[in-house]
């Protein structure tokens, strides 16, 4: 994950602050996806299919770096994986070690220089870095490095880790440990040299990262669906604060952080980001989202004729709500899967109707019916209002909105693209006011306790579910301890 350093609202003091500056953001954006291969003769092809499976995590750029043991072969480009990597190009990416990346930037700027993996020359040869997440103290470290002579090639916070490693007098592994001990944030890193692969997760495990095997080869991915795509066996999740080193001698398990922190995977992975066929912390996303819908029905039942989910992320929850209530689940909305990127800028009038490019109501299903509309979250509220009005225009007599997460009140500091808190509707209005604002007949959110119970399922060991819940409610802050600093666990 990368972001542009600006002098605007992104940065306040030494740390990343709320708001990306992207206009019109009304849906939380995936954080990026990483995929790594160690010691497989077809590393590039495996990375291609792995990145394709992670495409939902970032559609702005894609990149891959492959090592044949003596040199790097790499390519990065703007656009989707299938657009960036052609058949002829793939034949040039030879080697048995690779790291790949799909990117969604958390800043307003998206350009090729920030596409990952970032590739550098340093004293011991070549170095490539790919990450999913956010280094919140990158501005401070960057200023220190620049004042001591470092020259940065990009505006990406990811480049900070490369400079810290390159400037260290220690070997790669110890230099990486020192670098990770200096940075603050939520991240999953893949770092590659000509003959080594380093894999690391932040001290709280905020960003997901899993390990698998295919024959004798090791593979690493942001989500298990990427491992499943290529037929790899899932081994385990990378633990918080863990540093894996893979070299000619095999896999070495190490740590850069030896403190005991509470695991706090981003709750939005379960609610929205991850594909429903992925597993995290041993929990299947589809099953967790069904439980969210079921719990939503228990907490906030409403009599209606049908239940429909906003595709695609809310369909599992809608099925759970329908099964719990006995109200039929119907496909009341259809998603146009070909809306991707467009080079034609619509007029303002058409832009206001833009939701219809992505979603269409099925008139014959919703006409004359009382509809329960299930969605995963509300950010600004503009999209929710358009969807409710779209269902009304298609003839729905009532539209009851049920959100399978608590109100999203606080910006994220750890790599999710969220608007300024002043633009988060739940931080400004009450539930009743939001209901009127989106033109719904009723509106209810899932409780924090309901969310935790739904995600945990049968695993009740952690009272907070091993989750970061800081974006939802100050009554459920996640106090994350970064060397005594607790200010980043919530926006207070």
Tab-separated table of C-alpha atoms in Angstrom:
chain	number	residue	atom	x	y	z
A	1	UNK	CA	0.000	0.000	0.000
A	2	UNK	CA	1.319	3.391	-0.894
A	3	UNK	CA	0.240	6.935	-0.408
A	4	UNK	CA	1.313	10.374	-1.529
A	5	UNK	CA	2.994	12.660	0.975
A	6	UNK	CA	1.209	15.973	0.802
A	7	UNK	CA	1.040	19.193	2.729
A	8	UNK	CA	-2.731	18.952	2.921
A	9	UNK	CA	-4.991	17.102	5.358
A	10	UNK	CA	-3.231	13.758	4.999
A	11	UNK	CA	-0.458	14.560	7.439
A	12	UNK	CA	-0.622	16.294	10.794
A	13	UNK	CA	2.571	16.519	12.800
A	14	UNK	CA	4.530	13.292	12.606
A	15	UNK	CA	1.783	10.841	11.839
A	16	UNK	CA	-0.672	9.850	9.188
A	17	UNK	CA	-4.001	11.528	9.812
A	18	UNK	CA	-7.546	11.045	8.660
A	19	UNK	CA	-8.817	11.604	5.147
A	20	UNK	CA	-7.180	10.681	1.875
A	21	UNK	CA	-8.397	13.658	-0.095
A	22	UNK	CA	-10.120	11.466	-2.672
A	23	UNK	CA	-13.343	13.128	-3.668
A	24	UNK	CA	-16.583	11.228	-3.760
A	25	UNK	CA	-15.363	8.253	-1.739
A	26	UNK	CA	-18.486	6.508	-0.459
A	27	UNK	CA	-17.206	2.977	-0.057
A	28	UNK	CA	-14.229	1.791	1.909
A	29	UNK	CA	-11.434	0.701	-0.367
A	30	UNK	CA	-9.383	-2.469	-0.184
A	31	UNK	CA	-5.891	-1.963	1.105
A	32	UNK	CA	-3.765	-3.770	-1.547
A	33	UNK	CA	-2.758	-7.371	-2.021
A	34	UNK	CA	0.620	-9.111	-1.959
A	35	UNK	CA	1.681	-12.510	-3.247
A	36	UNK	CA	5.046	-14.239	-2.918
A	37	UNK	CA	6.670	-17.438	-4.200
A	38	UNK	CA	9.896	-19.063	-2.999
A	39	UNK	CA	11.614	-21.772	-4.993
A	40	UNK	CA	9.164	-22.739	-7.691
A	41	UNK	CA	10.352	-22.898	-11.325
A	42	UNK	CA	7.143	-21.271	-12.518
A	43	UNK	CA	7.107	-18.473	-9.922
A	44	UNK	CA	5.898	-15.777	-12.329
A	45	UNK	CA	2.873	-17.738	-13.525
A	46	UNK	CA	1.905	-18.645	-9.978
A	47	UNK	CA	2.198	-14.980	-9.025
A	48	UNK	CA	0.043	-13.954	-11.980
A	49	UNK	CA	-2.805	-16.229	-10.928
A	50	UNK	CA	-2.346	-15.314	-7.271
A	51	UNK	CA	-2.544	-11.602	-8.040
A	52	UNK	CA	-5.553	-12.180	-10.254
A	53	UNK	CA	-7.309	-13.814	-7.280
A	54	UNK	CA	-6.415	-10.745	-5.180
A	55	UNK	CA	-7.571	-8.239	-7.815
A	56	UNK	CA	-10.460	-7.104	-5.607
A	57	UNK	CA	-7.905	-5.625	-3.193
A	58	UNK	CA	-6.547	-3.129	-5.710
A	59	UNK	CA	-7.285	-2.197	-9.316
A	60	UNK	CA	-5.033	0.834	-9.884
A	61	UNK	CA	-1.746	-0.917	-10.606
A	62	UNK	CA	-0.100	-4.317	-10.597
A	63	UNK	CA	3.515	-5.405	-10.478
A	64	UNK	CA	5.784	-8.402	-10.160
A	65	UNK	CA	9.491	-8.936	-9.520
A	66	UNK	CA	11.135	-12.310	-10.199
A	67	UNK	CA	14.678	-13.445	-9.362
A	68	UNK	CA	16.624	-16.164	-11.148
A	69	UNK	CA	19.290	-16.140	-8.442
A	70	UNK	CA	21.558	-13.607	-10.115
A	71	UNK	CA	19.325	-10.806	-11.373
A	72	UNK	CA	15.825	-9.350	-11.133
A	73	UNK	CA	13.272	-9.429	-13.922
A	74	UNK	CA	10.367	-7.175	-13.112
A	75	UNK	CA	7.449	-5.252	-14.565
A	76	UNK	CA	4.874	-2.832	-13.175
A	77	UNK	CA	1.976	-1.120	-14.874
A	78	UNK	CA	-1.215	0.825	-14.310
A	79	UNK	CA	-4.434	-1.144	-14.551
A	80	UNK	CA	-5.660	-4.664	-13.895
A	81	UNK	CA	-3.438	-7.748	-13.692
A	82	UNK	CA	-4.659	-9.064	-17.040
A	83	UNK	CA	-3.911	-5.684	-18.650
A	84	UNK	CA	-0.448	-5.252	-17.158
A	85	UNK	CA	0.926	-8.743	-17.869
A	86	UNK	CA	0.720	-9.973	-21.462
A	87	UNK	CA	1.692	-13.466	-22.612
A	88	UNK	CA	4.910	-12.212	-24.237
A	89	UNK	CA	5.838	-10.215	-21.151
A	90	UNK	CA	5.305	-13.173	-18.844
A	91	UNK	CA	7.904	-15.155	-20.795
A	92	UNK	CA	10.557	-12.596	-19.794
A	93	UNK	CA	9.829	-12.944	-16.053
A	94	UNK	CA	12.037	-15.951	-15.407
A	95	UNK	CA	13.136	-17.204	-12.011
A	96	UNK	CA	11.996	-19.218	-9.002
A	97	UNK	CA	11.531	-16.426	-6.422
A	98	UNK	CA	8.920	-13.715	-6.903
A	99	UNK	CA	6.852	-11.096	-5.146
A	100	UNK	CA	3.800	-9.413	-6.626
A	101	UNK	CA	1.426	-6.604	-5.739
A	102	UNK	CA	-1.961	-5.157	-6.645
A	103	UNK	CA	-2.426	-1.605	-5.471
A	104	UNK	CA	-5.094	0.743	-4.290
A	105	UNK	CA	-3.474	3.997	-3.183
A	106	UNK	CA	-4.611	5.754	-0.017
A	107	UNK	CA	-3.814	9.148	-1.462
A	108	UNK	CA	-5.383	11.133	-4.271
A	109	UNK	CA	-2.394	10.433	-6.516
A	110	UNK	CA	-2.060	7.200	-8.450
A	111	UNK	CA	0.949	6.928	-10.720
A	112	UNK	CA	3.396	4.369	-12.063
A	113	UNK	CA	6.314	5.515	-9.908
A	114	UNK	CA	4.391	4.374	-6.816
A	115	UNK	CA	3.394	1.004	-8.293
A	116	UNK	CA	4.892	-1.941	-6.436
A	117	UNK	CA	7.032	-3.912	-5.955
A	118	UNK	CA	9.540	-1.110	-5.524
A	119	UNK	CA	12.953	-2.194	-6.817
A	120	UNK	CA	16.339	-0.819	-5.682
A	121	UNK	CA	20.063	-1.343	-5.995
A	122	UNK	CA	21.959	-1.435	-2.697
A	123	UNK	CA	25.347	-2.565	-1.388
A	124	UNK	CA	24.525	-6.287	-1.413
A	125	UNK	CA	22.793	-6.340	-4.807
A	126	UNK	CA	19.114	-6.008	-5.667
A	127	UNK	CA	16.241	-5.367	-3.287
A	128	UNK	CA	12.490	-5.471	-3.997
A	129	UNK	CA	9.728	-4.522	-1.552
A	130	UNK	CA	5.954	-5.012	-1.624
A	131	UNK	CA	3.555	-4.213	1.178
A	132	UNK	CA	-0.090	-4.068	2.126
A	133	UNK	CA	-0.764	-1.479	4.793
A	134	UNK	CA	0.427	1.867	6.065
A	135	UNK	CA	3.482	3.198	7.905
A	136	UNK	CA	2.033	5.973	10.018
A	137	UNK	CA	5.348	7.503	11.116
A	138	UNK	CA	6.810	7.480	7.581
A	139	UNK	CA	6.946	11.314	7.347
A	140	UNK	CA	9.192	11.578	10.411
A	141	UNK	CA	11.547	8.844	9.239
A	142	UNK	CA	11.570	10.223	5.705
A	143	UNK	CA	12.580	13.681	6.917
A	144	UNK	CA	15.397	12.201	9.013
A	145	UNK	CA	16.672	10.172	6.076
A	146	UNK	CA	16.513	13.107	3.672
A	147	UNK	CA	18.377	15.341	6.112
A	148	UNK	CA	21.152	12.750	6.266
A	149	UNK	CA	21.449	12.488	2.484
A	150	UNK	CA	18.895	9.939	1.292
A	151	UNK	CA	17.251	10.598	-2.057
A	152	UNK	CA	13.759	9.160	-2.484
A	153	UNK	CA	12.551	7.926	-5.861
A	154	UNK	CA	8.844	7.749	-5.006
A	155	UNK	CA	6.256	9.313	-2.722
A	156	UNK	CA	5.414	5.921	-1.260
A	157	UNK	CA	5.775	5.209	2.453
A	158	UNK	CA	6.997	1.740	1.417
A	159	UNK	CA	10.290	3.232	0.232
A	160	UNK	CA	11.150	4.155	3.819
A	161	UNK	CA	11.794	0.508	4.727
A	162	UNK	CA	14.195	0.091	1.789
A	163	UNK	CA	16.241	3.123	2.867
A	164	UNK	CA	16.399	1.928	6.468
A	165	UNK	CA	17.683	-1.465	5.334
A	166	UNK	CA	20.160	-0.012	2.844
A	167	UNK	CA	21.669	2.423	5.373
A	168	UNK	CA	22.220	-0.225	8.058
A	169	UNK	CA	25.711	-1.637	8.542
A	170	UNK	CA	24.227	-5.017	9.491
A	171	UNK	CA	23.276	-7.938	7.304
A	172	UNK	CA	19.903	-8.068	5.574
A	173	UNK	CA	17.963	-9.921	8.279
A	174	UNK	CA	19.237	-7.850	11.211
A	175	UNK	CA	18.840	-4.663	9.185
A	176	UNK	CA	15.224	-5.619	8.421
A	177	UNK	CA	14.564	-6.294	12.105
A	178	UNK	CA	15.882	-2.870	13.040
A	179	UNK	CA	13.775	-1.264	10.323
A	180	UNK	CA	10.578	-2.979	11.459
A	181	UNK	CA	11.283	-1.965	15.044
A	182	UNK	CA	11.430	1.683	13.945
A	183	UNK	CA	8.244	1.845	11.907
A	184	UNK	CA	4.747	2.224	13.332
A	185	UNK	CA	1.619	1.027	11.559
A	186	UNK	CA	-0.298	-1.899	10.166
A	187	UNK	CA	1.463	-3.814	7.405
A	188	UNK	CA	2.316	-7.093	5.702
A	189	UNK	CA	5.729	-6.997	3.969
A	190	UNK	CA	7.400	-9.139	1.322
A	191	UNK	CA	11.075	-8.238	0.813
A	192	UNK	CA	13.169	-10.011	-1.807
A	193	UNK	CA	16.853	-10.120	-2.758
A	194	UNK	CA	18.432	-12.240	-5.475
A	195	UNK	CA	18.426	-15.317	-3.251
A	196	UNK	CA	16.298	-14.526	-0.194
A	197	UNK	CA	12.680	-13.768	0.693
A	198	UNK	CA	11.667	-12.015	3.915
A	199	UNK	CA	8.063	-12.065	5.137
A	200	UNK	CA	6.819	-9.902	8.015
A	201	UNK	CA	3.591	-8.907	9.748
A	202	UNK	CA	3.094	-5.898	12.014
A	203	UNK	CA	3.088	-6.438	15.815
A	204	UNK	CA	-0.725	-6.590	15.966
A	205	UNK	CA	-1.427	-8.482	12.754
A	206	UNK	CA	-3.653	-5.677	11.458
A	207	UNK	CA	-3.132	-6.698	7.836
A	208	UNK	CA	-3.743	-10.306	6.787
A	209	UNK	CA	-0.966	-12.564	5.469
A	210	UNK	CA	-0.984	-16.329	5.031
A	211	UNK	CA	1.548	-19.034	4.145
A	212	UNK	CA	1.006	-22.060	1.924
A	213	UNK	CA	2.965	-24.784	0.162
A	214	UNK	CA	2.892	-26.207	-3.336
A	215	UNK	CA	5.212	-29.177	-3.481
A	216	UNK	CA	8.469	-27.947	-1.971
A	217	UNK	CA	7.730	-24.294	-2.739
A	218	UNK	CA	6.510	-21.799	-0.150
A	219	UNK	CA	3.844	-19.256	-1.045
A	220	UNK	CA	2.536	-16.158	0.716
A	221	UNK	CA	-0.690	-14.278	0.061
A	222	UNK	CA	-2.905	-11.601	1.561
A	223	UNK	CA	-5.850	-14.016	1.369
A	224	UNK	CA	-6.260	-17.770	1.262
A	225	UNK	CA	-8.356	-17.540	-1.909
A	226	UNK	CA	-5.122	-16.837	-3.826
A	227	UNK	CA	-3.549	-20.021	-2.477
A	228	UNK	CA	-6.687	-21.981	-3.330
A	229	UNK	CA	-6.613	-20.647	-6.892
A	230	UNK	CA	-3.236	-22.251	-7.625
A	231	UNK	CA	-3.911	-25.447	-5.681
A	232	UNK	CA	-1.569	-24.683	-2.778
A	233	UNK	CA	-2.009	-26.113	0.708
A	234	UNK	CA	-2.696	-23.563	3.432
A	235	UNK	CA	-0.162	-23.899	6.237
A	236	UNK	CA	-0.976	-21.038	8.606
A	237	UNK	CA	-1.356	-17.308	9.113
A	238	UNK	CA	1.779	-15.217	9.616
A	239	UNK	CA	1.818	-14.263	13.285
A	240	UNK	CA	1.974	-10.653	14.537
A	241	UNK	CA	5.560	-9.453	14.877
A	242	UNK	CA	6.864	-12.473	12.992
A	243	UNK	CA	9.723	-12.372	10.485
A	244	UNK	CA	10.218	-15.361	8.197
A	245	UNK	CA	13.461	-15.757	6.282
A	246	UNK	CA	13.627	-18.079	3.286
A	247	UNK	CA	16.986	-18.821	1.690
A	248	UNK	CA	19.028	-21.708	0.282
A	249	UNK	CA	18.853	-23.469	3.662
A	250	UNK	CA	15.063	-23.357	3.776
A	251	UNK	CA	12.547	-21.596	6.041
A	252	UNK	CA	13.710	-19.865	9.230
A	253	UNK	CA	11.094	-18.641	11.694
A	254	UNK	CA	12.126	-15.524	13.605
A	255	UNK	CA	10.634	-12.413	15.188
A	256	UNK	CA	11.427	-8.715	15.124
A	257	UNK	CA	9.013	-7.917	17.958
A	258	UNK	CA	9.169	-10.062	21.102
A	259	UNK	CA	6.534	-8.200	23.104
A	260	UNK	CA	3.182	-9.829	23.623
A	261	UNK	CA	0.558	-7.718	21.851
A	262	UNK	CA	-3.119	-8.389	21.431
A	263	UNK	CA	-3.837	-9.570	17.914
A	264	UNK	CA	-6.059	-7.034	16.162
A	265	UNK	CA	-6.884	-7.952	12.567
A	266	UNK	CA	-8.869	-5.215	10.824
A	267	UNK	CA	-12.565	-6.002	11.320
A	268	UNK	CA	-13.361	-4.665	7.837
A	269	UNK	CA	-11.613	-7.689	6.349
A	270	UNK	CA	-14.465	-9.813	7.679
A	271	UNK	CA	-17.175	-7.285	6.937
A	272	UNK	CA	-16.244	-6.209	3.437
A	273	UNK	CA	-12.692	-6.469	2.059
A	274	UNK	CA	-11.899	-10.165	1.800
A	275	UNK	CA	-13.401	-12.496	-0.753
A	276	UNK	CA	-16.124	-14.737	0.743
A	277	UNK	CA	-14.109	-17.874	-0.098
A	278	UNK	CA	-11.125	-16.692	1.971
A	279	UNK	CA	-10.405	-17.814	5.523
A	280	UNK	CA	-8.845	-15.581	8.202
A	281	UNK	CA	-7.830	-16.746	11.660
A	282	UNK	CA	-9.515	-20.032	10.816
A	283	UNK	CA	-12.845	-18.356	10.035
A	284	UNK	CA	-14.458	-18.511	6.611
A	285	UNK	CA	-15.627	-15.102	5.422
A	286	UNK	CA	-18.900	-16.345	3.919
A	287	UNK	CA	-19.807	-18.159	7.144
A	288	UNK	CA	-18.896	-15.121	9.271
A	289	UNK	CA	-20.989	-12.810	7.094
A	290	UNK	CA	-23.940	-15.179	7.247
A	291	UNK	CA	-23.690	-15.067	11.047
A	292	UNK	CA	-23.629	-11.259	10.864
A	293	UNK	CA	-26.877	-11.339	8.909
A	294	UNK	CA	-28.426	-13.825	11.292
A	295	UNK	CA	-27.402	-11.763	14.329
A	296	UNK	CA	-28.720	-8.639	12.608
A	297	UNK	CA	-32.101	-10.358	12.244
A	298	UNK	CA	-32.129	-11.217	15.950
A	299	UNK	CA	-31.160	-7.706	17.007
A	300	UNK	CA	-33.295	-5.764	14.510
A	301	UNK	CA	-36.124	-7.803	12.978
A	302	UNK	CA	-38.576	-6.078	10.685
A	303	UNK	CA	-41.555	-7.652	8.952
A	304	UNK	CA	-41.118	-7.580	5.171
A	305	UNK	CA	-41.818	-9.473	1.955
A	306	UNK	CA	-38.246	-10.093	0.837
A	307	UNK	CA	-34.603	-9.689	1.770
A	308	UNK	CA	-31.977	-8.534	-0.719
A	309	UNK	CA	-28.274	-7.805	-0.372
A	310	UNK	CA	-26.209	-5.115	-2.054
A	311	UNK	CA	-23.920	-7.164	-4.304
A	312	UNK	CA	-21.432	-8.598	-3.925
A	313	UNK	CA	-20.121	-8.206	-0.388
A	314	UNK	CA	-23.517	-8.202	1.361
A	315	UNK	CA	-25.101	-11.243	-0.257
A	316	UNK	CA	-23.817	-13.681	2.381
A	317	UNK	CA	-25.229	-11.518	5.180
A	318	UNK	CA	-28.547	-11.158	3.361
A	319	UNK	CA	-28.825	-14.951	3.122
A	320	UNK	CA	-28.147	-15.195	6.858
A	321	UNK	CA	-30.824	-12.591	7.625
A	322	UNK	CA	-33.332	-14.396	5.398
A	323	UNK	CA	-32.626	-17.804	6.930
A	324	UNK	CA	-33.001	-16.440	10.457
A	325	UNK	CA	-36.287	-14.634	9.782
A	326	UNK	CA	-37.855	-16.965	7.247
A	327	UNK	CA	-38.371	-14.007	4.895
A	328	UNK	CA	-37.449	-15.095	1.340
A	329	UNK	CA	-34.087	-13.997	-0.047
A	330	UNK	CA	-34.445	-12.544	-3.525
A	331	UNK	CA	-32.048	-11.079	-6.068
A	332	UNK	CA	-33.498	-7.599	-5.866
A	333	UNK	CA	-30.385	-5.939	-7.313
A	334	UNK	CA	-27.974	-6.882	-10.073
A	335	UNK	CA	-24.352	-5.707	-10.251
A	336	UNK	CA	-22.846	-4.797	-13.598
A	337	UNK	CA	-19.480	-6.576	-13.469
A	338	UNK	CA	-18.064	-4.549	-16.367
A	339	UNK	CA	-18.088	-1.093	-14.802
A	340	UNK	CA	-14.309	-1.067	-14.002
A	341	UNK	CA	-12.281	1.915	-15.090
A	342	UNK	CA	-13.637	4.246	-17.715
A	343	UNK	CA	-11.877	6.791	-19.921
A	344	UNK	CA	-15.078	8.696	-20.625
A	345	UNK	CA	-15.922	11.309	-18.027
A	346	UNK	CA	-19.687	11.502	-17.513
A	347	UNK	CA	-21.565	14.753	-17.150
A	348	UNK	CA	-22.479	15.884	-13.649
A	349	UNK	CA	-26.062	14.793	-14.237
A	350	UNK	CA	-24.978	11.310	-15.258
A	351	UNK	CA	-22.451	11.187	-12.422
A	352	UNK	CA	-25.277	11.778	-9.958
A	353	UNK	CA	-26.964	8.706	-11.428
A	354	UNK	CA	-23.673	6.796	-11.408
A	355	UNK	CA	-24.903	4.113	-9.031
A	356	UNK	CA	-27.124	2.821	-11.848
A	357	UNK	CA	-24.001	1.997	-13.854
A	358	UNK	CA	-22.988	-0.385	-11.093
A	359	UNK	CA	-26.329	-1.556	-9.738
A	360	UNK	CA	-29.770	-2.115	-11.176
A	361	UNK	CA	-32.942	-2.940	-9.287
A	362	UNK	CA	-34.950	-5.922	-10.543
A	363	UNK	CA	-38.360	-4.296	-10.903
A	364	UNK	CA	-40.355	-7.517	-11.221
A	365	UNK	CA	-38.839	-8.716	-7.915
A	366	UNK	CA	-39.204	-5.596	-5.734
A	367	UNK	CA	-42.304	-3.936	-7.195
A	368	UNK	CA	-45.112	-3.713	-4.631
A	369	UNK	CA	-42.941	-5.343	-1.951
A	370	UNK	CA	-41.626	-4.394	1.472
A	371	UNK	CA	-37.876	-4.821	1.094
A	372	UNK	CA	-35.134	-5.403	3.658
A	373	UNK	CA	-31.919	-4.105	2.082
A	374	UNK	CA	-28.764	-5.552	3.646
A	375	UNK	CA	-25.471	-3.693	3.258
A	376	UNK	CA	-22.093	-4.003	4.975
A	377	UNK	CA	-21.414	-0.363	5.886
A	378	UNK	CA	-22.347	3.272	5.393
A	379	UNK	CA	-19.543	5.793	4.834
A	380	UNK	CA	-20.847	9.113	3.517
A	381	UNK	CA	-24.405	7.911	2.980
A	382	UNK	CA	-24.757	9.126	-0.610
A	383	UNK	CA	-24.601	5.642	-2.154
A	384	UNK	CA	-27.067	4.259	0.398
A	385	UNK	CA	-29.513	7.035	-0.442
A	386	UNK	CA	-29.196	6.332	-4.162
A	387	UNK	CA	-29.764	2.605	-3.679
A	388	UNK	CA	-32.810	3.177	-1.477
A	389	UNK	CA	-34.256	5.590	-4.042
A	390	UNK	CA	-33.453	3.152	-6.823
A	391	UNK	CA	-35.480	0.451	-5.069
A	392	UNK	CA	-38.339	2.910	-4.506
A	393	UNK	CA	-38.246	3.933	-8.176
A	394	UNK	CA	-38.534	0.245	-9.057
A	395	UNK	CA	-41.763	0.040	-7.055
A	396	UNK	CA	-40.721	-1.053	-3.554
A	397	UNK	CA	-43.370	0.122	-1.100
A	398	UNK	CA	-41.011	0.086	1.906
A	399	UNK	CA	-37.221	-0.070	2.174
A	400	UNK	CA	-35.751	-1.106	5.510
A	401	UNK	CA	-31.960	-0.836	5.674
A	402	UNK	CA	-29.900	-3.157	7.851
A	403	UNK	CA	-26.131	-2.613	8.106
A	404	UNK	CA	-24.083	-5.612	9.247
A	405	UNK	CA	-21.458	-3.517	11.029
A	406	UNK	CA	-21.600	-0.829	13.712
A	407	UNK	CA	-21.721	2.838	12.634
A	408	UNK	CA	-18.421	3.799	10.959
A	409	UNK	CA	-17.498	6.883	13.003
A	410	UNK	CA	-13.709	7.149	13.016
A	411	UNK	CA	-11.110	7.374	10.236
A	412	UNK	CA	-8.578	4.580	9.902
A	413	UNK	CA	-4.885	5.210	10.514
A	414	UNK	CA	-3.655	1.873	9.223
A	415	UNK	CA	-4.150	1.760	5.465
A	416	UNK	CA	-7.886	1.821	4.725
A	417	UNK	CA	-8.934	4.722	2.541
A	418	UNK	CA	-11.493	6.618	4.616
A	419	UNK	CA	-12.764	10.187	4.327
A	420	UNK	CA	-12.208	12.902	6.855
A	421	UNK	CA	-14.266	12.330	10.007
A	422	UNK	CA	-16.371	15.366	9.074
A	423	UNK	CA	-17.512	13.430	6.007
A	424	UNK	CA	-18.316	10.200	7.835
A	425	UNK	CA	-22.071	10.436	8.205
A	426	UNK	CA	-22.186	8.353	11.404
A	427	UNK	CA	-19.787	10.754	13.137
A	428	UNK	CA	-22.099	13.687	12.399
A	429	UNK	CA	-25.655	12.314	12.608
A	430	UNK	CA	-27.657	9.981	14.830
A	431	UNK	CA	-29.067	6.727	13.472
A	432	UNK	CA	-32.497	8.345	13.193
A	433	UNK	CA	-31.036	11.292	11.266
A	434	UNK	CA	-29.104	8.981	8.945
A	435	UNK	CA	-32.311	7.050	8.299
A	436	UNK	CA	-34.021	10.225	7.140
A	437	UNK	CA	-30.957	11.272	5.154
A	438	UNK	CA	-30.908	8.038	3.116
A	439	UNK	CA	-34.726	8.049	2.725
A	440	UNK	CA	-35.218	4.644	4.379
A	441	UNK	CA	-38.303	3.511	6.294
A	442	UNK	CA	-36.046	2.185	9.044
A	443	UNK	CA	-32.321	1.793	9.674
A	444	UNK	CA	-30.408	-0.360	12.125
A	445	UNK	CA	-26.722	-1.206	12.580
A	446	UNK	CA	-25.223	-4.395	13.977
A	447	UNK	CA	-23.941	-3.961	17.524
A	448	UNK	CA	-20.192	-4.258	18.243
A	449	UNK	CA	-20.896	-7.280	20.448
A	450	UNK	CA	-22.944	-8.824	17.654
A	451	UNK	CA	-20.131	-8.245	15.188
A	452	UNK	CA	-17.531	-9.830	17.476
A	453	UNK	CA	-19.718	-12.856	18.203
A	454	UNK	CA	-20.439	-13.323	14.493
A	455	UNK	CA	-16.774	-13.279	13.557
A	456	UNK	CA	-15.672	-15.478	16.435
A	457	UNK	CA	-18.229	-18.193	15.798
A	458	UNK	CA	-17.291	-21.026	18.132
A	459	UNK	CA	-13.960	-19.451	19.072
A	460	UNK	CA	-14.645	-17.350	22.149
A	461	UNK	CA	-11.079	-17.117	23.510
A	462	UNK	CA	-10.556	-13.413	22.840
A	463	UNK	CA	-13.308	-11.140	24.264
A	464	UNK	CA	-12.654	-8.680	21.427
A	465	UNK	CA	-12.304	-11.370	18.792
A	466	UNK	CA	-8.707	-10.501	17.937
A	467	UNK	CA	-10.009	-7.506	15.999
A	468	UNK	CA	-9.274	-3.844	15.496
A	469	UNK	CA	-12.621	-2.107	16.039
A	470	UNK	CA	-11.349	1.447	16.399
A	471	UNK	CA	-13.225	2.769	13.369
A	472	UNK	CA	-16.628	1.939	14.834
A	473	UNK	CA	-17.258	3.222	18.318
A	474	UNK	CA	-15.375	4.904	21.168
A	475	UNK	CA	-17.170	2.529	23.533
A	476	UNK	CA	-15.144	-0.270	21.915
A	477	UNK	CA	-11.728	1.330	21.322
A	478	UNK	CA	-8.826	-0.855	20.303
A	479	UNK	CA	-5.901	0.346	22.387
A	480	UNK	CA	-2.896	-0.731	20.383
A	481	UNK	CA	0.409	-0.463	22.203
A	482	UNK	CA	3.189	0.809	19.925
A	483	UNK	CA	6.065	1.349	22.330
A	484	UNK	CA	3.764	2.994	24.860
A	485	UNK	CA	1.801	4.960	22.269
A	486	UNK	CA	-1.928	4.343	22.434
A	487	UNK	CA	-3.112	7.370	20.466
A	488	UNK	CA	-3.499	5.466	17.202
A	489	UNK	CA	-5.961	2.866	18.461
A	490	UNK	CA	-8.845	5.267	18.011
A	491	UNK	CA	-9.345	8.784	16.725
A	492	UNK	CA	-9.724	10.368	20.173
